[in-house]
Backbone as numpy.savetxt, mean C-alpha at the origin, in Angstrom:
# Nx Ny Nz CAx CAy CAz Cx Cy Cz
-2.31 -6.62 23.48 -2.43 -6.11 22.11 -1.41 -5.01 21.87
-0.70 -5.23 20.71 0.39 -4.26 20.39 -0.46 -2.89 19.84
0.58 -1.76 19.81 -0.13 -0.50 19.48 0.15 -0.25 17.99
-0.65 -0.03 17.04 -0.06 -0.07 15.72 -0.22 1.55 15.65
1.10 1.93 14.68 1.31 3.55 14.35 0.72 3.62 13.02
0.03 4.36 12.37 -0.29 4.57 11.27 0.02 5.69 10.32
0.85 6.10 9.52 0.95 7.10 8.66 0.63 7.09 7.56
-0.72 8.04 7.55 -2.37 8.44 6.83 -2.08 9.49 6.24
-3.05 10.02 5.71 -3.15 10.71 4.50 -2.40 11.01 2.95
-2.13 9.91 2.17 -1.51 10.16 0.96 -2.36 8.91 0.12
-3.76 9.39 0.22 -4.55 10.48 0.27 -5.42 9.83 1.32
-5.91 10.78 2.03 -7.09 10.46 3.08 -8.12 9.82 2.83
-8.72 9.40 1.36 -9.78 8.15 1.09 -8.75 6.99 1.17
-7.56 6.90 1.37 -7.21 5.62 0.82 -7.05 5.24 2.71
-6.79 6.08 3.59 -6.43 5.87 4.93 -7.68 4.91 6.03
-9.34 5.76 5.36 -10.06 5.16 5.93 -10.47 3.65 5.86
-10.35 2.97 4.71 -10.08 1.79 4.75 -8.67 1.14 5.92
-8.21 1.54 5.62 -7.11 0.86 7.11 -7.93 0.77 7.91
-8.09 2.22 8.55 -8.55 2.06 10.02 -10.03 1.04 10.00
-11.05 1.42 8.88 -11.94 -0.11 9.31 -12.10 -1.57 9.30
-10.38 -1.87 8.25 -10.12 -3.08 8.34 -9.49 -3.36 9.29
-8.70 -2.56 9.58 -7.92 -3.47 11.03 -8.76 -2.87 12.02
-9.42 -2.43 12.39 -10.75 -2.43 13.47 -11.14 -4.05 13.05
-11.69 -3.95 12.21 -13.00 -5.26 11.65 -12.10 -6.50 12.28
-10.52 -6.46 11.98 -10.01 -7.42 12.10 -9.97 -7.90 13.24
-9.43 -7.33 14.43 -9.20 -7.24 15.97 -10.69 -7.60 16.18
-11.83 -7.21 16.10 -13.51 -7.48 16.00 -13.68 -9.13 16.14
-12.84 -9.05 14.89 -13.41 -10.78 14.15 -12.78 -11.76 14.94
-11.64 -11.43 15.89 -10.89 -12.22 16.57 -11.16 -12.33 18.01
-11.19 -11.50 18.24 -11.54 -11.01 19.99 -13.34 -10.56 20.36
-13.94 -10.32 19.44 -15.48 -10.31 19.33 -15.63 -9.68 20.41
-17.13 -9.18 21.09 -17.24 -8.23 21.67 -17.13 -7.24 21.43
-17.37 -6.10 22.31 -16.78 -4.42 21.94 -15.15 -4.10 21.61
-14.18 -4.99 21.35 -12.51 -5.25 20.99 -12.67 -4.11 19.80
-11.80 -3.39 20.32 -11.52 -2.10 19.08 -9.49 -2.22 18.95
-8.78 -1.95 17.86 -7.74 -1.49 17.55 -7.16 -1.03 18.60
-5.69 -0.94 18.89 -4.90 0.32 19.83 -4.47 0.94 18.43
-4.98 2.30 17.96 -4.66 2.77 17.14 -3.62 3.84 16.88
-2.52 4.43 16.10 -2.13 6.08 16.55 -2.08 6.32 15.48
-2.53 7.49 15.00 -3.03 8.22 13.36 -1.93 9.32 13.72
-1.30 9.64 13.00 -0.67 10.75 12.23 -0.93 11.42 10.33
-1.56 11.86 10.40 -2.32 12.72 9.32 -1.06 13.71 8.24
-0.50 13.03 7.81 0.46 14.36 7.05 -0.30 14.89 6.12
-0.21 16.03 5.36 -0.59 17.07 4.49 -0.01 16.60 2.67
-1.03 16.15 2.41 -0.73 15.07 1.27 -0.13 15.66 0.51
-1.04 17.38 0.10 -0.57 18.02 -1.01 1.11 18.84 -0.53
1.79 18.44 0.28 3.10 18.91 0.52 3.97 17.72 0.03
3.58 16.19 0.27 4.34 14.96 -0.09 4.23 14.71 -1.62
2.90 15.45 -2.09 2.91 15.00 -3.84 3.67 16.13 -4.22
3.93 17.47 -4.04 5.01 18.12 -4.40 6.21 17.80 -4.48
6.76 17.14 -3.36 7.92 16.90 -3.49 7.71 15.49 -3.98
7.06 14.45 -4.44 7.38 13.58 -5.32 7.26 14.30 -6.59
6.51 15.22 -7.10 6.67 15.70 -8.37 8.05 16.12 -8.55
8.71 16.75 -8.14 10.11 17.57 -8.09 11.32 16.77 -7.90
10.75 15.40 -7.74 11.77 14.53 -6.89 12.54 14.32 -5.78
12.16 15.61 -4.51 12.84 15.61 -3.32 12.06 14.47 -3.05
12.53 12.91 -2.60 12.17 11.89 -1.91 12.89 12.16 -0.45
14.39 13.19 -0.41 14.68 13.08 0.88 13.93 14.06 1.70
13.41 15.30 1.06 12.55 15.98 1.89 11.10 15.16 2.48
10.70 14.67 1.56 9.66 14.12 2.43 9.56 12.55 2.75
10.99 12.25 3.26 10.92 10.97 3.39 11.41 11.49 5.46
12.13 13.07 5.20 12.01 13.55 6.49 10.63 13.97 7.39
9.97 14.63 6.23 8.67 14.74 7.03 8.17 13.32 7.44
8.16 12.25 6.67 7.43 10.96 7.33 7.94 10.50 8.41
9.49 10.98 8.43 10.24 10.24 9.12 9.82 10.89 10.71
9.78 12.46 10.94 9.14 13.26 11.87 8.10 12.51 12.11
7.15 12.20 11.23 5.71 11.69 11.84 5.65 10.44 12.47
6.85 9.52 11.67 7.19 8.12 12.47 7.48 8.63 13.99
8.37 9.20 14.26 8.86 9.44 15.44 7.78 10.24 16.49
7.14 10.78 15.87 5.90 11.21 16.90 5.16 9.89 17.52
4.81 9.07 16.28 4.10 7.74 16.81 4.94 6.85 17.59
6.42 6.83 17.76 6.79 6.00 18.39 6.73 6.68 19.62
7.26 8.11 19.67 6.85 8.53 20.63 5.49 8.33 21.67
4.60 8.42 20.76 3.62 8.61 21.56 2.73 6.98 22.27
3.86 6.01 21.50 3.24 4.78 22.55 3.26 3.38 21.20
3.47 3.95 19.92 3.10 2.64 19.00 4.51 1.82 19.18
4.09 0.46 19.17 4.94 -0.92 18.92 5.54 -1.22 17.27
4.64 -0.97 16.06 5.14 -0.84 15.26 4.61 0.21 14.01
5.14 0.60 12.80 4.24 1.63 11.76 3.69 0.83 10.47
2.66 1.19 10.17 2.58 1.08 8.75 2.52 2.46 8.12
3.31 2.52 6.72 3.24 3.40 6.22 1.68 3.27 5.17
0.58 4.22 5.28 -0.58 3.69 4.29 -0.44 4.34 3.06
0.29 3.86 2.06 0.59 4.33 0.92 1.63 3.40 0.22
1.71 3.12 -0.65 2.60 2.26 -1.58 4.33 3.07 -1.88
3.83 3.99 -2.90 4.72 4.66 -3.14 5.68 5.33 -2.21
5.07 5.92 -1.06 6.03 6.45 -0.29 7.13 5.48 0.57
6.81 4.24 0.54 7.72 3.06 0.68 9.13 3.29 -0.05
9.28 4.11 -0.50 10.14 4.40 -1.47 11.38 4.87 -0.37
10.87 5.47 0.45 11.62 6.22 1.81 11.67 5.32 2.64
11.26 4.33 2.96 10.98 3.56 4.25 12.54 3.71 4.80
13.40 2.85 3.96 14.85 2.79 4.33 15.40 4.29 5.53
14.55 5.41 4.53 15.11 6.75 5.74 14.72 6.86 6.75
12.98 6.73 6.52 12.22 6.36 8.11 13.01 5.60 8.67
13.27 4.36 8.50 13.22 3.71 9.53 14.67 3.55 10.34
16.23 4.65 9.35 16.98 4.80 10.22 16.78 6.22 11.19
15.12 6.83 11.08 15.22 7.36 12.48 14.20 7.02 13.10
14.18 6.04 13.59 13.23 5.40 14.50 13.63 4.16 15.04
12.99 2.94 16.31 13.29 2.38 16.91 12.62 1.42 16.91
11.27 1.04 16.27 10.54 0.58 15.88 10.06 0.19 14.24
9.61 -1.25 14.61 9.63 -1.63 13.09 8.57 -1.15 12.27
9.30 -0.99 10.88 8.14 -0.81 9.73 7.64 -1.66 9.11
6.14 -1.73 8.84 6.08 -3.04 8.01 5.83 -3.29 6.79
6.34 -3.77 5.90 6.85 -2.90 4.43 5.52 -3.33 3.60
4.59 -3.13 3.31 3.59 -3.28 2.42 4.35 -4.19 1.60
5.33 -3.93 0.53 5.41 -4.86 -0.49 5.88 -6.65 0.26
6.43 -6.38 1.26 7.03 -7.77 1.75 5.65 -8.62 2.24
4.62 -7.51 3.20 3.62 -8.03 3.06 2.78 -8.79 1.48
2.98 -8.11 0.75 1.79 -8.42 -0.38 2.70 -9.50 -1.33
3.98 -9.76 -0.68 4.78 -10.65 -1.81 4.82 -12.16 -0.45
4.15 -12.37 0.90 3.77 -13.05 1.28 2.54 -13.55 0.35
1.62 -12.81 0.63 0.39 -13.28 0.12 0.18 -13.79 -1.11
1.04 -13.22 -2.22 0.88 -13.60 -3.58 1.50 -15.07 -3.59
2.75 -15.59 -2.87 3.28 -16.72 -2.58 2.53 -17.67 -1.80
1.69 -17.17 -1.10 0.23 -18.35 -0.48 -0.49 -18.84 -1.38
-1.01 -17.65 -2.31 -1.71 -18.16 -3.56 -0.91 -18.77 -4.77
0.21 -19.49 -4.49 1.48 -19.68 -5.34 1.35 -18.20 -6.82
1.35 -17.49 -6.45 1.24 -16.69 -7.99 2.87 -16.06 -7.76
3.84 -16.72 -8.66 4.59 -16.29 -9.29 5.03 -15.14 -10.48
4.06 -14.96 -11.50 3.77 -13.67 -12.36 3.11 -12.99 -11.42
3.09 -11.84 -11.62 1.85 -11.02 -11.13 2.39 -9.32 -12.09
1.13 -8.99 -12.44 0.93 -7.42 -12.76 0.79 -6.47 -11.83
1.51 -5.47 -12.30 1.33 -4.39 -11.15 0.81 -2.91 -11.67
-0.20 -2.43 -10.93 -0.74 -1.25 -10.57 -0.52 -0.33 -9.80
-0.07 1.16 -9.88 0.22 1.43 -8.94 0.83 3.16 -9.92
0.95 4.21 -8.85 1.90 5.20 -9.39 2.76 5.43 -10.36
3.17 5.93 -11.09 4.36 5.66 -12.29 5.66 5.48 -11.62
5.37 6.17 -10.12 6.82 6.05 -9.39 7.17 4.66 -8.82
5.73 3.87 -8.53 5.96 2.32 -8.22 5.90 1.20 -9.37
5.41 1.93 -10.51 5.71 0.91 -11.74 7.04 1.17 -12.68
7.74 2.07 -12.39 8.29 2.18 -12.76 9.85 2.23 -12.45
9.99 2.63 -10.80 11.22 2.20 -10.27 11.38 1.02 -9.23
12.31 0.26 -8.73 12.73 -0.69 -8.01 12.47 -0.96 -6.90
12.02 0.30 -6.36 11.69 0.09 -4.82 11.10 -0.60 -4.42
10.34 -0.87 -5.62 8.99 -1.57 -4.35 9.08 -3.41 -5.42
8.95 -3.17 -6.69 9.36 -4.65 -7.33 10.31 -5.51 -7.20
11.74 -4.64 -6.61 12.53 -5.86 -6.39 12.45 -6.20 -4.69
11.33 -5.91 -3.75 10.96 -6.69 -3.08 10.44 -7.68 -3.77
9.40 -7.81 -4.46 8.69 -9.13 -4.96 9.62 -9.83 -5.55
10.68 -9.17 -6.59 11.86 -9.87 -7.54 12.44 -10.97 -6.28
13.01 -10.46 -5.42 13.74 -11.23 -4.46 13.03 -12.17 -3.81
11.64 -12.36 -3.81 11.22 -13.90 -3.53 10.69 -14.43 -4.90
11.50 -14.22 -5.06 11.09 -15.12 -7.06 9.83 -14.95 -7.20
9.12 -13.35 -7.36 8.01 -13.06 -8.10 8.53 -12.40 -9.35
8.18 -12.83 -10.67 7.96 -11.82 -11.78 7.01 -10.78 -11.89
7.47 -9.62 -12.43 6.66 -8.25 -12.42 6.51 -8.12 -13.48
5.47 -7.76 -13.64 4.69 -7.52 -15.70 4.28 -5.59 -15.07
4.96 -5.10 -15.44 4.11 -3.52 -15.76 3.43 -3.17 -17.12
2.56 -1.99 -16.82 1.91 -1.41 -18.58 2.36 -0.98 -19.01
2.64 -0.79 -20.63 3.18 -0.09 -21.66 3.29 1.18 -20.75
4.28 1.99 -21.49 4.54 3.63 -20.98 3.24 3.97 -20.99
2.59 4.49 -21.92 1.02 4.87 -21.75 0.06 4.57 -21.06
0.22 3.33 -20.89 -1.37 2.73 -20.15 -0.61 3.50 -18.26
0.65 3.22 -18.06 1.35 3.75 -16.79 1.07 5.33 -17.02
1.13 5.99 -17.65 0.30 7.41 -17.58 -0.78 8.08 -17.67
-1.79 6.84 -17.83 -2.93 6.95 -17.69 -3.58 6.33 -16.53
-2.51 5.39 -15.98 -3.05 4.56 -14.77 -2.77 5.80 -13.87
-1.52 6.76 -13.78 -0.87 7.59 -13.13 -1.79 9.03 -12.70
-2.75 9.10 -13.98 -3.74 10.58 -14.10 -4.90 9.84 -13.32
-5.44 8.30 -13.39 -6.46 8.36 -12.35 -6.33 8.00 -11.42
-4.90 8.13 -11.13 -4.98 7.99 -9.28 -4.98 9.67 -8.79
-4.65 10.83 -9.68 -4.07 11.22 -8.65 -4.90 12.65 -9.26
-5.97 12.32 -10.12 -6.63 13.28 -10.67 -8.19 12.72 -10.37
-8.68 11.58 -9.83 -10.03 11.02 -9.49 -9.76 10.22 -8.24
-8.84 9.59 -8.24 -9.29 8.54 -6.94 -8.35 9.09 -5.80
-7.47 9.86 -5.75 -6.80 10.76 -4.26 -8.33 12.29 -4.72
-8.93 12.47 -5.25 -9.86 13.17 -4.70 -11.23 13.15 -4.60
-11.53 11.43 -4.89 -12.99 10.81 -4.92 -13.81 10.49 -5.53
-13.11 10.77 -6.64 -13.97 10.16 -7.84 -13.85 8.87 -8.39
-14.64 8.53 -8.61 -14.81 7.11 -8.89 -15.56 6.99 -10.23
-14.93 6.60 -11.32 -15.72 6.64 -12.97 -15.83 5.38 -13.36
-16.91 5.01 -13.49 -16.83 3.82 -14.63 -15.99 4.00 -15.84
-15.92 4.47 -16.60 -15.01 4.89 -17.20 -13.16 4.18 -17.60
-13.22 4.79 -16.11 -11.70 4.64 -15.74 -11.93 3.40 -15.27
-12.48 2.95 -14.27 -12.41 1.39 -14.33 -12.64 0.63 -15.81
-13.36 1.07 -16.46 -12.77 -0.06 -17.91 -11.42 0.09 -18.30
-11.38 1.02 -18.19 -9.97 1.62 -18.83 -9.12 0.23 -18.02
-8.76 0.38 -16.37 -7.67 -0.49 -15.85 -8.27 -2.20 -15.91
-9.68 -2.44 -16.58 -9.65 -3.55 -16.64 -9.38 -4.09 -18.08
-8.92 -3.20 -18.73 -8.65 -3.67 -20.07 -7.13 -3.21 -20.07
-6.67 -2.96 -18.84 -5.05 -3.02 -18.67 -4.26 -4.48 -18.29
-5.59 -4.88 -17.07 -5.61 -5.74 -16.87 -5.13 -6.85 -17.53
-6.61 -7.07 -18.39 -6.31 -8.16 -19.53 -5.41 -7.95 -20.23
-4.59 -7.21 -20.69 -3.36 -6.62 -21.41 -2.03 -7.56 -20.56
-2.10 -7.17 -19.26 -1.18 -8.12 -18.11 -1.47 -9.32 -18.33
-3.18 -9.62 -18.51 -2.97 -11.10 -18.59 -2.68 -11.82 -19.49
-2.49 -11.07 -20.59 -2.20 -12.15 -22.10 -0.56 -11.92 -22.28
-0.02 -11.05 -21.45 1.55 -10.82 -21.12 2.34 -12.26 -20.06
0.90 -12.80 -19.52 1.48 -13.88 -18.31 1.49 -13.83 -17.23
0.36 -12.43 -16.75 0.01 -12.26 -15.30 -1.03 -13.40 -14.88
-0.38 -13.94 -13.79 -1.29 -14.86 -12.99 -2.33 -14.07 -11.89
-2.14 -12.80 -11.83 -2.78 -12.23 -11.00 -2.38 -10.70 -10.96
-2.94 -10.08 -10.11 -2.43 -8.43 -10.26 -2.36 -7.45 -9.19
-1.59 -6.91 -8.55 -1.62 -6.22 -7.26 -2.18 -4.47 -7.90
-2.76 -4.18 -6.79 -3.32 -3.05 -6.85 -2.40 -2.30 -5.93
-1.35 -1.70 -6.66 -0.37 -1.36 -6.21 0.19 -0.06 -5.50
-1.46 0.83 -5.20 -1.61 1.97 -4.70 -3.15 1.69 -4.09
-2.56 2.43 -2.92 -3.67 2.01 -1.74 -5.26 2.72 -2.43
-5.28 3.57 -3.69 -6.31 4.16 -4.31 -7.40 3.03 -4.92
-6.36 2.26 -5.34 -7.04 1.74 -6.85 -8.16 0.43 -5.91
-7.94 0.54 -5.04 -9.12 -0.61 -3.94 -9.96 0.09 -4.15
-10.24 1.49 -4.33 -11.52 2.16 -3.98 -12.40 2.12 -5.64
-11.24 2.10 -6.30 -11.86 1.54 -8.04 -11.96 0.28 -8.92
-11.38 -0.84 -8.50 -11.30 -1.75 -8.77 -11.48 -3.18 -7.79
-12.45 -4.70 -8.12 -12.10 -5.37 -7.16 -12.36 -6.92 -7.78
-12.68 -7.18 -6.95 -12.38 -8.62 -7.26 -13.16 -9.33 -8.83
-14.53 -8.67 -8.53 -15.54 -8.77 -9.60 -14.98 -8.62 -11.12
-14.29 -7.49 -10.93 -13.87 -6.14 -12.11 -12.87 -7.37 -12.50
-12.20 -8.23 -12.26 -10.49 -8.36 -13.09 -10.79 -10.38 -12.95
-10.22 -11.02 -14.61 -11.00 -12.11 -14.89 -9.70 -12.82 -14.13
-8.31 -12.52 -13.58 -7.66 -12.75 -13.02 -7.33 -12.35 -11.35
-7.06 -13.10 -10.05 -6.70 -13.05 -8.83 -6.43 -11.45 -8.65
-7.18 -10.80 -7.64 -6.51 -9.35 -7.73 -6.03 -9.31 -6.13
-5.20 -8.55 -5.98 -4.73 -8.55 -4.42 -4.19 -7.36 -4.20
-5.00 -6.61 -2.97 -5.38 -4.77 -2.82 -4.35 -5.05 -1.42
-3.15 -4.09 -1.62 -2.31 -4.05 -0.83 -2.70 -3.14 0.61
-3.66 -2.20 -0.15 -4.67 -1.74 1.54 -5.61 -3.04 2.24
-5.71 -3.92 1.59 -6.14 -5.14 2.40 -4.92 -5.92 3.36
-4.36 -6.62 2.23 -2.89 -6.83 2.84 -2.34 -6.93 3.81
-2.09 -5.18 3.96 -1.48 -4.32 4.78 -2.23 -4.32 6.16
-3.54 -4.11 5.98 -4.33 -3.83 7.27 -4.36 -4.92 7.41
-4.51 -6.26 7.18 -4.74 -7.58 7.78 -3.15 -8.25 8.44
-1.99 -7.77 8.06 -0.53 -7.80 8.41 -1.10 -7.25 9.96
-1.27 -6.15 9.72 -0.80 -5.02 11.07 -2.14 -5.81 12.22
-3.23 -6.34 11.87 -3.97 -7.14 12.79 -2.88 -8.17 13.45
-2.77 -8.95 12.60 -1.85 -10.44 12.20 -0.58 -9.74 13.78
-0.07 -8.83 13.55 1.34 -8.63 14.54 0.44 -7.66 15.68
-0.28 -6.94 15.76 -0.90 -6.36 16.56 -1.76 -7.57 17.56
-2.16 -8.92 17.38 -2.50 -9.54 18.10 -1.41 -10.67 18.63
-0.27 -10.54 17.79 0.46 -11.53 18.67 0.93 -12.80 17.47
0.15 -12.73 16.23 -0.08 -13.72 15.45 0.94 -13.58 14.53
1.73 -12.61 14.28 2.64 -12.81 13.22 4.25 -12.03 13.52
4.69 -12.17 12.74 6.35 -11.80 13.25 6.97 -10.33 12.53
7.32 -9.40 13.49 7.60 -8.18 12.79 8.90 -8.04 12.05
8.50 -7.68 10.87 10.12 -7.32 10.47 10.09 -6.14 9.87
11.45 -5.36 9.58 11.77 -4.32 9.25 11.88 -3.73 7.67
11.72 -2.77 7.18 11.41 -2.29 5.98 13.11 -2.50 5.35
């Protein structure tokens, strides 16, 4: 069993889901007492949302990049970064390190192509709906990207990072993104990624009359998938 590196906290509700899906996963395969080879590195969230507010992406694409290198150090085979947006850096991580990253979006633009969904809507940060980083992964396997009006993206933007990076969970705000939803779907979304590892903790399958696909699922079922031998690593 390979050692998977994990870089957690942006925000720490969205991290604990990893670690019990890819536990659950390794479980479901190997049965018995089979637990994860896990390595957690914890960064200090409220230092990485500063500098995305301000726009230093290279300052804290160094701090991740430090924390990558601790985990390779300390024994992992490959990283996931647990966060969407900070994918934004991967490219810097991963020219200081030796070990592969495994890019959430390449993951979740597999999966949407299993379910043939070609459209898909996206959810996620204003920094992932709104710049390239992370869509023209999907663009480049011939997925179309539907984002929300400017508004509905600044309101999707206030409840990630004003309720669900600190635990709140509103009905409320879930109508709100399921009537964003349907907004995507009468635009030509065949389906919709939950495009920040948050919005799993507010939205799911029930909630959206279209395919939804939670990239903290994804992600943790990838890092099982290459952590047992079952799938092929590639680089961010």
């Amino acid at each position: 069993m390979k050692t998977i590196g994990l870089i957690g906290e942006m925000s720490w509700e969205s991290t604990i889901p990893y670690y019990q899906i890819i536990n659950e996963g390794v479980k479901a395969q190997l049965g018995g007492l089979h637990s994860a080879k896990i390595i957690l590195h914890s960064v200090e969230f409220d230092e990485i949302e500063k500098c995305q507010s301000r726009g230093d992406w290279k300052k804290s694409g160094e701090i991740l990049g430090k924390a990558a290198q601790g985990l390779e150090g300390a024994g992992a085979d490959f990283i996931l970064i647990c966060t969407n947006t900070m994918h934004k850096v991967a490219p810097q991580i991963a020219s200081m390190i030796h070990i592969p990253i495994i890019h959430i979006a390449d993951a979740t633009a597999e999966e949407l192509l299993n379910h043939n969904i070609h459209r898909v809507g996206l959810l996620g940060t204003k920094y992932t709906m709104t710049q390239d980083f992370y869509k023209q992964k999907l663009v480049e396997r011939g997925i179309e990207v539907i984002v929300p009006e400017a508004t509905e993206i600044e309101v999707i933007n206030h409840i990630i990072f004003h309720e669900l990076c600190v635990g709140q969970i509103k009905k409320d705000s879930r109508k709100k993104f399921q009537s964003i939803i349907e907004r995507m779907k009468s635009r030509g979304a065949e389906g919709v990624i939950l495009g920040c590892t948050e919005i799993g903790l507010l939205i799911h399958r029930s909630d959206s009359s279209i395919p939804v696909f939670d990239t903290t699922c994804i992600h943790a079922k990838r890092a099982v998938e290459i952590a047992l031998g079952d799938g092929r690593m590639g680089n961010c």
